[in-house]
């Protein structure tokens, strides 16, 4: 089996992820429930229980109303389904506004789920929060560039790293998070030159989403990449299958068979 199709054979730890930088691209996917987590188990290095579930699962327009209770409930489900990937709980908007609040909420995440790390959005301005979490033995995945939790304050989704000044600022963000103790950083919605500059400036892995090939790994939202989320499709999303189409076609088949009394036939009857 080539490295490109390699299965994950044993539990992925923070050390596994650190050692992959510059050696082998890291694969991460989101999951929100046990059913899909089980499908992803053994096939990806990391699972992110992303607050994107607020949009794809709850049908909200953005991620901002996700709550700690919601994230814990879904992370418990994912941990029930997957045993091998490193599982990260995404800290929702408002749950890490101060170091104390962050430590209290992340402690809850560790105590009530089997997540191995939490993710928080923000660069240098949030480094003190990452430091507080790290000092309390909570592993942190950073998140810089386009940050969905900032979208209302920023006035929309905006690609970052378009000029030298912004690239330098993103590199500073990444360095500040690394110094504060983050074990890896999600880099979202940045020009590939910016992702390259960030990745080569730090010793911890970068995991890109809409950030090009230069990152140490990639992450996609499962409902986007499998064609289930139809509200909008960002440029960086590759649809590996047409999930929504598949479901619709087969649901139509079921409906028609029920209406015509073709289902349940003898085969499906006691
Ligand atoms: O919530 C999420 O799914 C995320 C990814 C986009 C990285 O933060």
mmCIF file of C-alpha atoms and ligand atoms in Angstrom:
data_model
loop_
_atom_site.group_PDB
_atom_site.id
_atom_site.type_symbol
_atom_site.label_atom_id
_atom_site.label_comp_id
_atom_site.label_asym_id
_atom_site.label_seq_id
_atom_site.Cartn_x
_atom_site.Cartn_y
_atom_site.Cartn_z
ATOM 1 C CA UNK A 1 0.000 0.000 0.000
ATOM 2 C CA UNK A 2 1.490 3.367 -0.984
ATOM 3 C CA UNK A 3 1.836 6.244 1.475
ATOM 4 C CA UNK A 4 -0.966 7.975 -0.471
ATOM 5 C CA UNK A 5 -3.601 5.414 0.495
ATOM 6 C CA UNK A 6 -2.108 4.479 3.846
ATOM 7 C CA UNK A 7 -4.604 3.581 6.581
ATOM 8 C CA UNK A 8 -4.128 4.962 10.065
ATOM 9 C CA UNK A 9 -3.330 1.877 12.131
ATOM 10 C CA UNK A 10 -2.913 3.211 15.658
ATOM 11 C CA UNK A 11 -4.190 6.045 17.818
ATOM 12 C CA UNK A 12 -2.946 9.406 16.537
ATOM 13 C CA UNK A 13 -1.414 11.539 19.276
ATOM 14 C CA UNK A 14 -0.107 15.097 19.467
ATOM 15 C CA UNK A 15 3.398 13.674 19.020
ATOM 16 C CA UNK A 16 2.329 11.832 15.847
ATOM 17 C CA UNK A 17 1.032 15.109 14.402
ATOM 18 C CA UNK A 18 4.156 17.098 15.374
ATOM 19 C CA UNK A 19 6.390 14.509 13.721
ATOM 20 C CA UNK A 20 4.452 14.681 10.449
ATOM 21 C CA UNK A 21 5.563 18.246 9.669
ATOM 22 C CA UNK A 22 7.683 18.202 6.535
ATOM 23 C CA UNK A 23 7.410 14.400 6.328
ATOM 24 C CA UNK A 24 3.860 13.464 5.373
ATOM 25 C CA UNK A 25 0.767 15.613 4.723
ATOM 26 C CA UNK A 26 -1.741 15.546 7.594
ATOM 27 C CA UNK A 27 -5.379 14.751 6.730
ATOM 28 C CA UNK A 28 -8.189 16.264 8.763
ATOM 29 C CA UNK A 29 -11.940 16.223 8.171
ATOM 30 C CA UNK A 30 -14.842 17.514 10.249
ATOM 31 C CA UNK A 31 -17.395 15.154 11.790
ATOM 32 C CA UNK A 32 -20.415 15.823 13.951
ATOM 33 C CA UNK A 33 -21.812 12.388 14.778
ATOM 34 C CA UNK A 34 -20.829 8.786 15.483
ATOM 35 C CA UNK A 35 -22.110 7.407 12.173
ATOM 36 C CA UNK A 36 -19.787 9.488 10.014
ATOM 37 C CA UNK A 37 -16.952 9.437 12.549
ATOM 38 C CA UNK A 38 -16.979 5.648 12.236
ATOM 39 C CA UNK A 39 -16.674 5.937 8.440
ATOM 40 C CA UNK A 40 -13.720 8.314 8.819
ATOM 41 C CA UNK A 41 -12.016 6.222 11.545
ATOM 42 C CA UNK A 42 -8.705 4.836 10.281
ATOM 43 C CA UNK A 43 -8.846 6.936 7.114
ATOM 44 C CA UNK A 44 -7.800 10.364 8.426
ATOM 45 C CA UNK A 45 -5.227 11.592 10.931
ATOM 46 C CA UNK A 46 -7.468 14.092 12.689
ATOM 47 C CA UNK A 47 -11.176 14.813 13.136
ATOM 48 C CA UNK A 48 -12.385 18.310 13.951
ATOM 49 C CA UNK A 49 -15.772 18.627 15.598
ATOM 50 C CA UNK A 50 -16.150 22.039 13.989
ATOM 51 C CA UNK A 51 -18.601 24.731 15.007
ATOM 52 C CA UNK A 52 -19.485 24.634 11.283
ATOM 53 C CA UNK A 53 -22.070 22.123 12.542
ATOM 54 C CA UNK A 54 -24.124 25.171 13.505
ATOM 55 C CA UNK A 55 -24.550 25.864 9.772
ATOM 56 C CA UNK A 56 -24.663 22.431 8.178
ATOM 57 C CA UNK A 57 -26.459 20.619 11.005
ATOM 58 C CA UNK A 58 -28.527 23.326 12.678
ATOM 59 C CA UNK A 59 -29.186 25.381 9.546
ATOM 60 C CA UNK A 60 -27.991 28.716 10.925
ATOM 61 C CA UNK A 61 -26.416 31.376 8.687
ATOM 62 C CA UNK A 62 -23.104 31.423 10.568
ATOM 63 C CA UNK A 63 -21.268 29.689 13.413
ATOM 64 C CA UNK A 64 -21.742 32.378 16.051
ATOM 65 C CA UNK A 65 -24.644 30.899 17.998
ATOM 66 C CA UNK A 66 -22.982 27.510 18.590
ATOM 67 C CA UNK A 67 -22.760 26.709 22.306
ATOM 68 C CA UNK A 68 -20.435 24.739 24.542
ATOM 69 C CA UNK A 69 -23.271 22.264 25.271
ATOM 70 C CA UNK A 70 -23.729 21.668 21.538
ATOM 71 C CA UNK A 71 -19.993 21.158 20.936
ATOM 72 C CA UNK A 72 -19.723 18.738 23.860
ATOM 73 C CA UNK A 73 -22.764 16.716 22.730
ATOM 74 C CA UNK A 74 -21.402 16.328 19.178
ATOM 75 C CA UNK A 75 -17.841 15.620 20.347
ATOM 76 C CA UNK A 76 -19.135 12.832 22.596
ATOM 77 C CA UNK A 77 -20.883 11.340 19.562
ATOM 78 C CA UNK A 78 -17.744 11.598 17.412
ATOM 79 C CA UNK A 79 -15.599 10.042 20.147
ATOM 80 C CA UNK A 80 -18.102 7.161 20.346
ATOM 81 C CA UNK A 81 -17.685 6.566 16.604
ATOM 82 C CA UNK A 82 -13.951 7.022 16.036
ATOM 83 C CA UNK A 83 -11.091 5.623 18.068
ATOM 84 C CA UNK A 84 -7.987 6.280 15.961
ATOM 85 C CA UNK A 85 -7.895 9.926 14.766
ATOM 86 C CA UNK A 86 -6.806 12.767 16.999
ATOM 87 C CA UNK A 87 -10.112 14.444 17.903
ATOM 88 C CA UNK A 88 -10.381 18.222 18.343
ATOM 89 C CA UNK A 89 -13.334 20.112 19.848
ATOM 90 C CA UNK A 90 -13.889 23.532 18.294
ATOM 91 C CA UNK A 91 -14.442 26.111 21.057
ATOM 92 C CA UNK A 92 -17.542 28.137 20.130
ATOM 93 C CA UNK A 93 -17.780 31.916 19.835
ATOM 94 C CA UNK A 94 -17.763 33.600 23.264
ATOM 95 C CA UNK A 95 -16.391 30.562 25.111
ATOM 96 C CA UNK A 96 -12.803 31.860 25.341
ATOM 97 C CA UNK A 97 -13.107 35.624 25.779
ATOM 98 C CA UNK A 98 -10.869 35.593 28.873
ATOM 99 C CA UNK A 99 -8.149 33.142 29.968
ATOM 100 C CA UNK A 100 -10.292 32.048 32.930
ATOM 101 C CA UNK A 101 -13.384 31.456 30.824
ATOM 102 C CA UNK A 102 -11.310 29.574 28.238
ATOM 103 C CA UNK A 103 -9.726 27.325 30.860
ATOM 104 C CA UNK A 104 -13.108 26.628 32.501
ATOM 105 C CA UNK A 105 -14.800 25.755 29.203
ATOM 106 C CA UNK A 106 -11.883 23.748 27.820
ATOM 107 C CA UNK A 107 -11.599 21.855 31.110
ATOM 108 C CA UNK A 108 -15.262 20.948 30.670
ATOM 109 C CA UNK A 109 -14.452 19.772 27.130
ATOM 110 C CA UNK A 110 -11.683 17.509 28.465
ATOM 111 C CA UNK A 111 -13.788 16.203 31.365
ATOM 112 C CA UNK A 112 -16.978 15.520 29.421
ATOM 113 C CA UNK A 113 -15.501 14.209 26.140
ATOM 114 C CA UNK A 114 -12.452 12.260 24.969
ATOM 115 C CA UNK A 115 -11.249 15.113 22.727
ATOM 116 C CA UNK A 116 -7.457 15.394 22.793
ATOM 117 C CA UNK A 117 -7.377 19.103 21.967
ATOM 118 C CA UNK A 118 -9.489 22.219 21.507
ATOM 119 C CA UNK A 119 -9.375 24.736 18.657
ATOM 120 C CA UNK A 120 -9.660 28.486 19.074
ATOM 121 C CA UNK A 121 -9.727 31.214 16.430
ATOM 122 C CA UNK A 122 -7.386 34.203 16.616
ATOM 123 C CA UNK A 123 -3.779 35.291 16.180
ATOM 124 C CA UNK A 124 -1.453 37.348 18.373
ATOM 125 C CA UNK A 125 -4.405 38.953 20.177
ATOM 126 C CA UNK A 126 -5.428 35.498 21.439
ATOM 127 C CA UNK A 127 -1.922 34.200 22.265
ATOM 128 C CA UNK A 128 -2.507 34.850 25.995
ATOM 129 C CA UNK A 129 -5.561 32.547 25.852
ATOM 130 C CA UNK A 130 -3.553 29.784 24.139
ATOM 131 C CA UNK A 131 -0.847 30.212 26.793
ATOM 132 C CA UNK A 132 -3.368 29.909 29.637
ATOM 133 C CA UNK A 133 -4.803 26.733 28.100
ATOM 134 C CA UNK A 134 -1.354 25.212 27.479
ATOM 135 C CA UNK A 135 -0.278 26.007 31.040
ATOM 136 C CA UNK A 136 -3.343 24.109 32.221
ATOM 137 C CA UNK A 137 -2.379 21.036 30.156
ATOM 138 C CA UNK A 138 -4.974 21.606 27.451
ATOM 139 C CA UNK A 139 -3.675 21.104 23.901
ATOM 140 C CA UNK A 140 -4.605 23.870 21.483
ATOM 141 C CA UNK A 141 -5.037 23.917 17.719
ATOM 142 C CA UNK A 142 -4.828 27.552 16.574
ATOM 143 C CA UNK A 143 -6.829 29.020 13.686
ATOM 144 C CA UNK A 144 -5.717 32.083 11.718
ATOM 145 C CA UNK A 145 -6.459 33.797 8.390
ATOM 146 C CA UNK A 146 -10.148 33.835 7.558
ATOM 147 C CA UNK A 147 -11.884 33.221 10.868
ATOM 148 C CA UNK A 148 -15.593 32.386 10.598
ATOM 149 C CA UNK A 149 -16.271 33.526 14.186
ATOM 150 C CA UNK A 150 -15.081 37.030 13.233
ATOM 151 C CA UNK A 151 -17.236 37.229 10.130
ATOM 152 C CA UNK A 152 -19.878 39.660 11.456
ATOM 153 C CA UNK A 153 -17.268 41.984 12.968
ATOM 154 C CA UNK A 154 -15.167 41.804 9.789
ATOM 155 C CA UNK A 155 -18.172 42.451 7.536
ATOM 156 C CA UNK A 156 -18.009 39.165 5.598
ATOM 157 C CA UNK A 157 -15.730 36.361 4.429
ATOM 158 C CA UNK A 158 -12.465 37.844 3.161
ATOM 159 C CA UNK A 159 -9.387 36.112 1.711
ATOM 160 C CA UNK A 160 -6.251 37.118 3.641
ATOM 161 C CA UNK A 161 -2.562 37.455 2.765
ATOM 162 C CA UNK A 162 -2.986 39.475 -0.396
ATOM 163 C CA UNK A 163 -0.064 41.843 0.286
ATOM 164 C CA UNK A 164 3.295 41.849 2.067
ATOM 165 C CA UNK A 165 1.979 43.671 5.128
ATOM 166 C CA UNK A 166 -0.843 41.196 5.664
ATOM 167 C CA UNK A 167 1.476 38.218 5.062
ATOM 168 C CA UNK A 168 3.887 39.605 7.683
ATOM 169 C CA UNK A 169 0.993 40.051 10.107
ATOM 170 C CA UNK A 170 -0.186 36.438 9.546
ATOM 171 C CA UNK A 171 3.371 35.156 10.102
ATOM 172 C CA UNK A 172 3.473 37.124 13.388
ATOM 173 C CA UNK A 173 0.137 35.551 14.373
ATOM 174 C CA UNK A 174 1.475 32.056 13.708
ATOM 175 C CA UNK A 175 4.704 32.703 15.617
ATOM 176 C CA UNK A 176 2.779 34.091 18.594
ATOM 177 C CA UNK A 177 0.540 31.005 18.721
ATOM 178 C CA UNK A 178 3.534 28.671 18.455
ATOM 179 C CA UNK A 179 5.315 30.536 21.271
ATOM 180 C CA UNK A 180 2.138 30.334 23.378
ATOM 181 C CA UNK A 181 2.094 26.533 23.059
ATOM 182 C CA UNK A 182 -0.261 25.669 20.162
ATOM 183 C CA UNK A 183 0.574 22.213 18.723
ATOM 184 C CA UNK A 184 -0.626 23.077 15.179
ATOM 185 C CA UNK A 185 -2.476 25.867 13.377
ATOM 186 C CA UNK A 186 -5.408 25.833 10.954
ATOM 187 C CA UNK A 187 -4.743 28.392 8.213
ATOM 188 C CA UNK A 188 -7.979 29.314 6.445
ATOM 189 C CA UNK A 189 -8.720 31.373 3.319
ATOM 190 C CA UNK A 190 -5.276 32.806 2.596
ATOM 191 C CA UNK A 191 -3.277 33.191 -0.629
ATOM 192 C CA UNK A 192 -0.878 30.281 -1.111
ATOM 193 C CA UNK A 193 2.165 32.631 -0.834
ATOM 194 C CA UNK A 194 0.963 33.554 2.654
ATOM 195 C CA UNK A 195 0.440 29.888 3.620
ATOM 196 C CA UNK A 196 3.965 29.105 2.406
ATOM 197 C CA UNK A 197 5.460 31.972 4.432
ATOM 198 C CA UNK A 198 3.568 30.888 7.565
ATOM 199 C CA UNK A 199 4.432 27.192 7.155
ATOM 200 C CA UNK A 200 8.145 27.850 6.733
ATOM 201 C CA UNK A 201 8.268 30.362 9.625
ATOM 202 C CA UNK A 202 7.116 27.954 12.349
ATOM 203 C CA UNK A 203 8.082 24.513 13.642
ATOM 204 C CA UNK A 204 4.526 23.284 14.268
ATOM 205 C CA UNK A 205 2.298 21.947 11.464
ATOM 206 C CA UNK A 206 -0.092 24.155 9.507
ATOM 207 C CA UNK A 207 -3.364 22.645 8.335
ATOM 208 C CA UNK A 208 -4.825 24.506 5.393
ATOM 209 C CA UNK A 209 -8.371 25.101 4.233
ATOM 210 C CA UNK A 210 -8.496 27.287 1.160
ATOM 211 C CA UNK A 211 -4.780 27.915 1.638
ATOM 212 C CA UNK A 212 -3.173 25.873 -1.151
ATOM 213 C CA UNK A 213 -0.687 23.041 -1.238
ATOM 214 C CA UNK A 214 2.069 24.572 0.869
ATOM 215 C CA UNK A 215 0.540 23.736 4.255
ATOM 216 C CA UNK A 216 1.596 20.658 6.234
ATOM 217 C CA UNK A 217 -1.926 19.231 5.998
ATOM 218 C CA UNK A 218 -5.440 19.872 4.732
ATOM 219 C CA UNK A 219 -8.873 20.051 6.318
ATOM 220 C CA UNK A 220 -12.314 20.128 4.694
ATOM 221 C CA UNK A 221 -15.831 20.207 6.091
ATOM 222 C CA UNK A 222 -17.334 16.774 5.372
ATOM 223 C CA UNK A 223 -20.741 18.041 4.255
ATOM 224 C CA UNK A 224 -19.022 20.368 1.738
ATOM 225 C CA UNK A 225 -16.581 17.821 0.296
ATOM 226 C CA UNK A 226 -19.218 15.123 -0.111
ATOM 227 C CA UNK A 227 -21.720 17.489 -1.711
ATOM 228 C CA UNK A 228 -24.369 17.660 1.011
ATOM 229 C CA UNK A 229 -24.185 21.379 1.847
ATOM 230 C CA UNK A 230 -25.767 23.272 -1.001
ATOM 231 C CA UNK A 231 -26.318 26.780 0.412
ATOM 232 C CA UNK A 232 -23.013 27.970 -1.084
ATOM 233 C CA UNK A 233 -19.758 26.438 -2.316
ATOM 234 C CA UNK A 234 -16.467 28.239 -1.715
ATOM 235 C CA UNK A 235 -13.797 28.013 -4.481
ATOM 236 C CA UNK A 236 -11.526 25.827 -2.321
ATOM 237 C CA UNK A 237 -14.090 23.050 -1.834
ATOM 238 C CA UNK A 238 -13.549 20.006 -4.019
ATOM 239 C CA UNK A 239 -16.714 17.926 -4.128
ATOM 240 C CA UNK A 240 -15.595 14.301 -4.019
ATOM 241 C CA UNK A 241 -19.160 13.063 -4.522
ATOM 242 C CA UNK A 242 -22.652 14.459 -5.011
ATOM 243 C CA UNK A 243 -24.179 13.431 -1.685
ATOM 244 C CA UNK A 244 -27.322 15.561 -1.934
ATOM 245 C CA UNK A 245 -28.077 14.279 -5.449
ATOM 246 C CA UNK A 246 -27.558 10.681 -4.357
ATOM 247 C CA UNK A 247 -29.938 11.075 -1.413
ATOM 248 C CA UNK A 248 -32.595 12.883 -3.470
ATOM 249 C CA UNK A 249 -32.557 10.270 -6.237
ATOM 250 C CA UNK A 250 -32.845 7.407 -3.782
ATOM 251 C CA UNK A 251 -35.475 9.133 -1.669
ATOM 252 C CA UNK A 252 -37.540 9.614 -4.821
ATOM 253 C CA UNK A 253 -37.179 5.891 -5.506
ATOM 254 C CA UNK A 254 -38.343 5.037 -1.970
ATOM 255 C CA UNK A 255 -41.304 7.419 -2.153
ATOM 256 C CA UNK A 256 -42.393 6.051 -5.485
ATOM 257 C CA UNK A 257 -42.092 2.423 -4.272
ATOM 258 C CA UNK A 258 -44.147 3.176 -1.138
ATOM 259 C CA UNK A 259 -46.820 5.002 -3.134
ATOM 260 C CA UNK A 260 -47.017 2.151 -5.647
ATOM 261 C CA UNK A 261 -47.028 -0.469 -2.838
ATOM 262 C CA UNK A 262 -43.903 -2.048 -4.330
ATOM 263 C CA UNK A 263 -42.151 -1.630 -0.953
ATOM 264 C CA UNK A 264 -42.121 -3.522 1.375
ATOM 265 C CA UNK A 265 -42.154 -6.606 -0.827
ATOM 266 C CA UNK A 266 -42.103 -10.164 0.651
ATOM 267 C CA UNK A 267 -38.325 -9.943 1.002
ATOM 268 C CA UNK A 268 -38.691 -7.160 3.579
ATOM 269 C CA UNK A 269 -41.715 -8.566 5.414
ATOM 270 C CA UNK A 270 -41.883 -10.899 8.455
HETATM 271 O O1 LIG B 1 -15.790 24.756 12.118
HETATM 272 C C1 LIG B 1 -15.096 24.235 11.234
HETATM 273 O O2 LIG B 1 -15.508 23.286 10.549
HETATM 274 C C2 LIG B 1 -13.765 24.793 11.021
HETATM 275 C C3 LIG B 1 -13.051 24.381 9.782
HETATM 276 C C4 LIG B 1 -13.536 25.236 8.677
HETATM 277 C C5 LIG B 1 -11.582 24.442 9.944
HETATM 278 O O3 LIG B 1 -13.305 25.584 11.784
#
